[in-house]
Tab-separated table of C-alpha atoms and ligand atoms in Angstrom:
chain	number	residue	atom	x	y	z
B	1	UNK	CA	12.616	-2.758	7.219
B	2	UNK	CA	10.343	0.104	6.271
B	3	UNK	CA	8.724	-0.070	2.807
B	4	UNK	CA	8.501	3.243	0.468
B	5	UNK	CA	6.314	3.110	-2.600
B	6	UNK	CA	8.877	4.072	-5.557
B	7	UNK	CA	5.703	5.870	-7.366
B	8	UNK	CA	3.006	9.161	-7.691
B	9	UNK	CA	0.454	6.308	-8.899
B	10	UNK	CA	-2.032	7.527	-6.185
B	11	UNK	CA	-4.635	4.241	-6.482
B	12	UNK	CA	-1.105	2.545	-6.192
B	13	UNK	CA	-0.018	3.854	-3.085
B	14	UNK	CA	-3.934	4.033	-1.820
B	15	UNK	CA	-3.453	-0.059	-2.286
B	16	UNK	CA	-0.526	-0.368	-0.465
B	17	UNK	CA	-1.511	2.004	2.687
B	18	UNK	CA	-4.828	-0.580	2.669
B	19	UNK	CA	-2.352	-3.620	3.047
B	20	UNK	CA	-0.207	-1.942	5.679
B	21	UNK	CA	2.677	-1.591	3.466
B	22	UNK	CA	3.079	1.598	2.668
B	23	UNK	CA	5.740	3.538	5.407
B	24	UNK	CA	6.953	6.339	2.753
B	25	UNK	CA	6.822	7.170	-0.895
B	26	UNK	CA	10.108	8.175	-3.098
B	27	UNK	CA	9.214	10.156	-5.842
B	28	UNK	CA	11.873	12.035	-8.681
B	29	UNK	CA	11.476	14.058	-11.988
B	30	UNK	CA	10.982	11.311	-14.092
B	31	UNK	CA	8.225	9.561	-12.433
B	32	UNK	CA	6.639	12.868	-12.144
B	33	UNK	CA	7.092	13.334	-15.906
B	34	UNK	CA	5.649	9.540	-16.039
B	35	UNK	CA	2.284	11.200	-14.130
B	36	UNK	CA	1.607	13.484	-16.425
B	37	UNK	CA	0.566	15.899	-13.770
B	38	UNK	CA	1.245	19.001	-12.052
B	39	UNK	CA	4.260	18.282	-9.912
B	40	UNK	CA	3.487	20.375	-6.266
B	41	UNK	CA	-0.702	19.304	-6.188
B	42	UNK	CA	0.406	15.830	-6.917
B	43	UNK	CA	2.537	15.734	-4.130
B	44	UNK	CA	-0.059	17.081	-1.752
B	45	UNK	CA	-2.016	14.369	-2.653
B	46	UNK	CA	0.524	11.934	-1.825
B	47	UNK	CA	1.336	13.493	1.221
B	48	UNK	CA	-2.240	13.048	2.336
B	49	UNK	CA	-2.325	8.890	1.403
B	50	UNK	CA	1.117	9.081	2.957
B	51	UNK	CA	-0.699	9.643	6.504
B	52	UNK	CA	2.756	11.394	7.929
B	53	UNK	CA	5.392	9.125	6.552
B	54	UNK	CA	8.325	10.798	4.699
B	55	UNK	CA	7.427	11.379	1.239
B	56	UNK	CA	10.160	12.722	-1.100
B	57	UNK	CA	9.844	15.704	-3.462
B	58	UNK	CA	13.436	16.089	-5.927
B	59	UNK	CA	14.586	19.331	-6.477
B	60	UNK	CA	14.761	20.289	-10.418
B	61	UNK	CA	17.789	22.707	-10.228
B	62	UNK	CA	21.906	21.495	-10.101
B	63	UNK	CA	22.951	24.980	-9.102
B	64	UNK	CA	23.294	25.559	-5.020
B	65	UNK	CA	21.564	28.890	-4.867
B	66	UNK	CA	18.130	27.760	-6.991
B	67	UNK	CA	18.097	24.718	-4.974
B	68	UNK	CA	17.671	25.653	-2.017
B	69	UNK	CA	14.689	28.585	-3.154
B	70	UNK	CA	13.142	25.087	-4.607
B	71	UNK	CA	14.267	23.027	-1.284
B	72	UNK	CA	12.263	25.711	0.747
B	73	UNK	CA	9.048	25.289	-1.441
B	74	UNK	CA	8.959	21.355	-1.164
B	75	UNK	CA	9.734	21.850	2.158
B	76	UNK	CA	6.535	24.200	2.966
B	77	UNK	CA	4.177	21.533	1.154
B	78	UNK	CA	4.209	19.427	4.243
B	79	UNK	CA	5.879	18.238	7.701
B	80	UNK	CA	5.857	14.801	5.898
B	81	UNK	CA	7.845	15.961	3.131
B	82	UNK	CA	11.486	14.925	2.714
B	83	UNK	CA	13.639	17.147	0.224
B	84	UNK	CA	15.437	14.867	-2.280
B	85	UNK	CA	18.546	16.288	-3.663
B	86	UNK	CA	21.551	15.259	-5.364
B	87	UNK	CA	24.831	13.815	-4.412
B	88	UNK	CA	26.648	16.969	-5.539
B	89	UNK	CA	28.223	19.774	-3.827
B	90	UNK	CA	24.913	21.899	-4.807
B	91	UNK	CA	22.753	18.853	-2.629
B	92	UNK	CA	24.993	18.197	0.089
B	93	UNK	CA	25.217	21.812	0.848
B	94	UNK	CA	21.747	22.368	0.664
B	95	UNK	CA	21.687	19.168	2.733
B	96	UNK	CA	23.509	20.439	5.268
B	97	UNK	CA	21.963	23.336	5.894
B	98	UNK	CA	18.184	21.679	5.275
B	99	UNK	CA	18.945	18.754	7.961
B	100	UNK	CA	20.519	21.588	10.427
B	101	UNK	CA	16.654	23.312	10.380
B	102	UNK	CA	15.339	20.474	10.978
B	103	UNK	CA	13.906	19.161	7.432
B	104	UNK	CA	14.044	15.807	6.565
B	105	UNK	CA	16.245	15.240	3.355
B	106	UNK	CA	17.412	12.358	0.784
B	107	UNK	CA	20.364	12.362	-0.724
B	108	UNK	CA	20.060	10.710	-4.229
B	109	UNK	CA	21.962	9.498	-6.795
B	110	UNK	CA	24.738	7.468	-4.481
B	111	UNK	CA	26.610	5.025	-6.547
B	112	UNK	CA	29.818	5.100	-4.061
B	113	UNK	CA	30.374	4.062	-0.427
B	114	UNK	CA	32.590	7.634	-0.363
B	115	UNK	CA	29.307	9.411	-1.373
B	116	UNK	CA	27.391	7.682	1.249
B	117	UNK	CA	30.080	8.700	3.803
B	118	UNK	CA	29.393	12.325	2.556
B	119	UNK	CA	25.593	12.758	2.918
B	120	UNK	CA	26.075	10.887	6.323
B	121	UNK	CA	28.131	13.942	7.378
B	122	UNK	CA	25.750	16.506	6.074
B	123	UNK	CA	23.300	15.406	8.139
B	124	UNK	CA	20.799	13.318	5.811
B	125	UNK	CA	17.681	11.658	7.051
B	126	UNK	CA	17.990	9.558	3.897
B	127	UNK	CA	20.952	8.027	1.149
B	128	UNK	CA	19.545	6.665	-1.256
B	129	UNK	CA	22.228	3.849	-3.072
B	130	UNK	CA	20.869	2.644	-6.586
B	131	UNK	CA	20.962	-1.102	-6.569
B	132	UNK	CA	19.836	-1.529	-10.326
B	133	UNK	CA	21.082	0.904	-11.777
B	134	UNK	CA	24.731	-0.740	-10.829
B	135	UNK	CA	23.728	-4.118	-11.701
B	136	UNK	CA	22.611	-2.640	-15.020
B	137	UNK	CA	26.483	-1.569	-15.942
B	138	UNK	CA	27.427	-5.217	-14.281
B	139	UNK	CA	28.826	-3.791	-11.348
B	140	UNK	CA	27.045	-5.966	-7.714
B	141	UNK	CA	24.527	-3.002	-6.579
B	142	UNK	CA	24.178	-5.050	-2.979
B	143	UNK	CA	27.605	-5.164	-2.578
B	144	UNK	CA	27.609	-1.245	-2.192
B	145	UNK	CA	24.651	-1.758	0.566
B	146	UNK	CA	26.568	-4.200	2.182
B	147	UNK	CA	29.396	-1.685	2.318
B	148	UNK	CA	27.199	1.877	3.281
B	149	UNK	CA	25.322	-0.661	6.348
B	150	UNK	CA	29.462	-1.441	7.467
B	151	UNK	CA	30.335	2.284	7.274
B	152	UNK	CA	27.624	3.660	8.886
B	153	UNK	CA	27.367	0.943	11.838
B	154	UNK	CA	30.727	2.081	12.541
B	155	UNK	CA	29.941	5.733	13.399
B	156	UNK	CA	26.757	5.607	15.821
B	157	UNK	CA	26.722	9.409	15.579
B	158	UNK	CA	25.537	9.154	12.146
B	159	UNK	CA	21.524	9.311	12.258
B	160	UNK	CA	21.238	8.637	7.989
B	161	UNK	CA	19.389	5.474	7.286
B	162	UNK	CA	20.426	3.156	3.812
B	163	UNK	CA	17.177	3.371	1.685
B	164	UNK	CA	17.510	1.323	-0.973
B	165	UNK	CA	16.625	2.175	-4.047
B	166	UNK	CA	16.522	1.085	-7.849
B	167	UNK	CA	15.074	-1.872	-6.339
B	168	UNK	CA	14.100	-3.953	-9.163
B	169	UNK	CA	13.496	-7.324	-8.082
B	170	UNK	CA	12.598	-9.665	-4.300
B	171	UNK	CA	15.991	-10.435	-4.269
B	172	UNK	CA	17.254	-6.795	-3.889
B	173	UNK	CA	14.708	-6.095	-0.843
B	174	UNK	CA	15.945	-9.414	1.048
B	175	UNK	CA	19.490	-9.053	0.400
B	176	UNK	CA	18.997	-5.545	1.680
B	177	UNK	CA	17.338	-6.823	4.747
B	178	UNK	CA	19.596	-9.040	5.711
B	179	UNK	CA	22.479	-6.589	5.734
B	180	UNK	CA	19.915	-4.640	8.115
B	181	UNK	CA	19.497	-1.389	5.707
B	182	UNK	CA	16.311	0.569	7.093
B	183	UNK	CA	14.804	1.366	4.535
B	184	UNK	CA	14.176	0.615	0.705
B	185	UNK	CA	11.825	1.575	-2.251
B	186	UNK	CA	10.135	-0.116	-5.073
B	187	UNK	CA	7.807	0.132	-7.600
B	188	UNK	CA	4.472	-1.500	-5.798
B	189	UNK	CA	4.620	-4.198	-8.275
B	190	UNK	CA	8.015	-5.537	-6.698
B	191	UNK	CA	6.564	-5.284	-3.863
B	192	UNK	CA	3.456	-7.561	-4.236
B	193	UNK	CA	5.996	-9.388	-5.945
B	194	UNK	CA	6.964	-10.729	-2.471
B	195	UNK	CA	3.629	-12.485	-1.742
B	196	UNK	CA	4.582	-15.048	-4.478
B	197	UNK	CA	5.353	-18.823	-3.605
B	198	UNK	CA	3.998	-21.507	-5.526
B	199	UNK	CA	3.715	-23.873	-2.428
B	200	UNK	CA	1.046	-21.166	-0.597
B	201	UNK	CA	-0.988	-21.231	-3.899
B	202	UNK	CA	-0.555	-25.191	-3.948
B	203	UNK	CA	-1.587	-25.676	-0.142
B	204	UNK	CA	-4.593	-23.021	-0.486
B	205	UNK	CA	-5.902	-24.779	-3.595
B	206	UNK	CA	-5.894	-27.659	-1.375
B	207	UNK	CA	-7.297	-26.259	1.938
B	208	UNK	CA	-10.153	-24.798	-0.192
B	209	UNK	CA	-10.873	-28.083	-2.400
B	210	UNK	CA	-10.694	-29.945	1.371
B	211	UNK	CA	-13.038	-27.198	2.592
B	212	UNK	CA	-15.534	-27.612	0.723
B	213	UNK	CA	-15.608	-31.560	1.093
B	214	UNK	CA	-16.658	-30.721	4.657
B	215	UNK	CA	-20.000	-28.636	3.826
B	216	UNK	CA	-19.761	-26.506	6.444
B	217	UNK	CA	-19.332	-22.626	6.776
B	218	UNK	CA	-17.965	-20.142	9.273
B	219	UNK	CA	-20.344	-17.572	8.376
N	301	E4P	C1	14.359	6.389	-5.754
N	301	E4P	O1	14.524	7.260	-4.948
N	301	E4P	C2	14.900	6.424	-7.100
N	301	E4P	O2	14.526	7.590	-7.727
N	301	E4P	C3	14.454	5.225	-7.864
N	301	E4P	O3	14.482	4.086	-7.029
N	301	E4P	C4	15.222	5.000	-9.129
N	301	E4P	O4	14.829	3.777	-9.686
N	301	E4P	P1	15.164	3.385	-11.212
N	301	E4P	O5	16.625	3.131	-11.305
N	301	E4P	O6	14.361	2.137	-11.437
N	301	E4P	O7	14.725	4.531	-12.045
């Protein structure tokens, strides 16, 4: 499973590429609003700690024709970049035509197998289902992975890989795995999240204590 950082926090992401963890970075308007910064430098920047793995730029507009003038700007920022847009007519057109050039593109905002189904046909490098945000309004969030990995196993002409997203918690990212999604993104706190076991920091307390008893050292 490929891990995308779900932030513009650039010592963030520079902590993550450092652990080995970092294979993409999702970004949208409102963690660029979050930054506080200037939205096209900021994603150079990520682009560059991103060493060549997809990172996602969202369009800003809902209307077809000012989407795709913004499309072909994120698009020119870097080969790395993939163009987020939304599951509307607006994005999957754009889509369409985006993944037909040859431009890596997300499709966001999929609450629905059917909408899945739909950026799958456009041609998306990317659907992006929101997990959370479904389990937020009580409705199961994995059970629409579970359904979008089912759908798109059964059409092998459909390149689109399941990135997860609205990952909140461990549990979402292993779930997610185990259906066999390809991708999924988190805030890099969730994701050091899965480090945590209290029996490795119980046996390493111990192996250190029993270390030290012998009086030795490697170095
Ligand atoms: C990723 O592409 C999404 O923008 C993100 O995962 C949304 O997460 P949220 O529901 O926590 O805002």
């Amino acid at each position: 499973m490929k891990f995308f950082a779900d932030t513009s926090d650039l010592d963030e992401l520079k902590d993550l590429a450092d652990l080995g963890l970092l294979d993409g970075v999702t970004t949208n308007p409102s963690i660029i609003a979050k930054s506080g910064k200037e939205f096209i430098p900021l994603i150079k920047e990520i682009c560059d700690i991103a060493g060549g793995t997809p990172v996602s730029a969202e369009v800003a507009a809902t209307d077809y024709e000012t989407m795709r003038k913004e499309a072909d700007v994120l698009r020119a920022i870097a080969d790395n970049i993939a163009v987020k847009v939304p599951l509307t007519e607006a994005g999957i057109r754009t889509c369409k035509e985006l993944s037909d050039e040859g431009t890596m593109v997300n499709v966001t905002l999929c609450f629905s197998p059917g909408q899945a189904l739909l950026a799958a046909k456009a041609g998306a490098a990317f659907i992006s289902p929101f997990v959370g945000r479904l389990d937020d309004i009580s409705f199961q969030g994995l059970e629409l992975i579970a359904d979008i990995v089912t759908i798109y196993d059964n059409y092998p002409q459909y390149d689109t890989e399941v990135l997860v997203a609205s990952v909140r918690n461990p549990m979402h990212i292993i779930e997610s795995a185990k259906m066999g999604a390809q991708v999924m993104t988190a805030p890099p706190k969730v994701i050091k999240q899965l480090f945590n076991h209290p029996l490795t920091d119980k046996g390493l307390a111990a192996f250190v204590e029993d270390w030290a008893k012998t009086g030795q050292s490697i170095l």
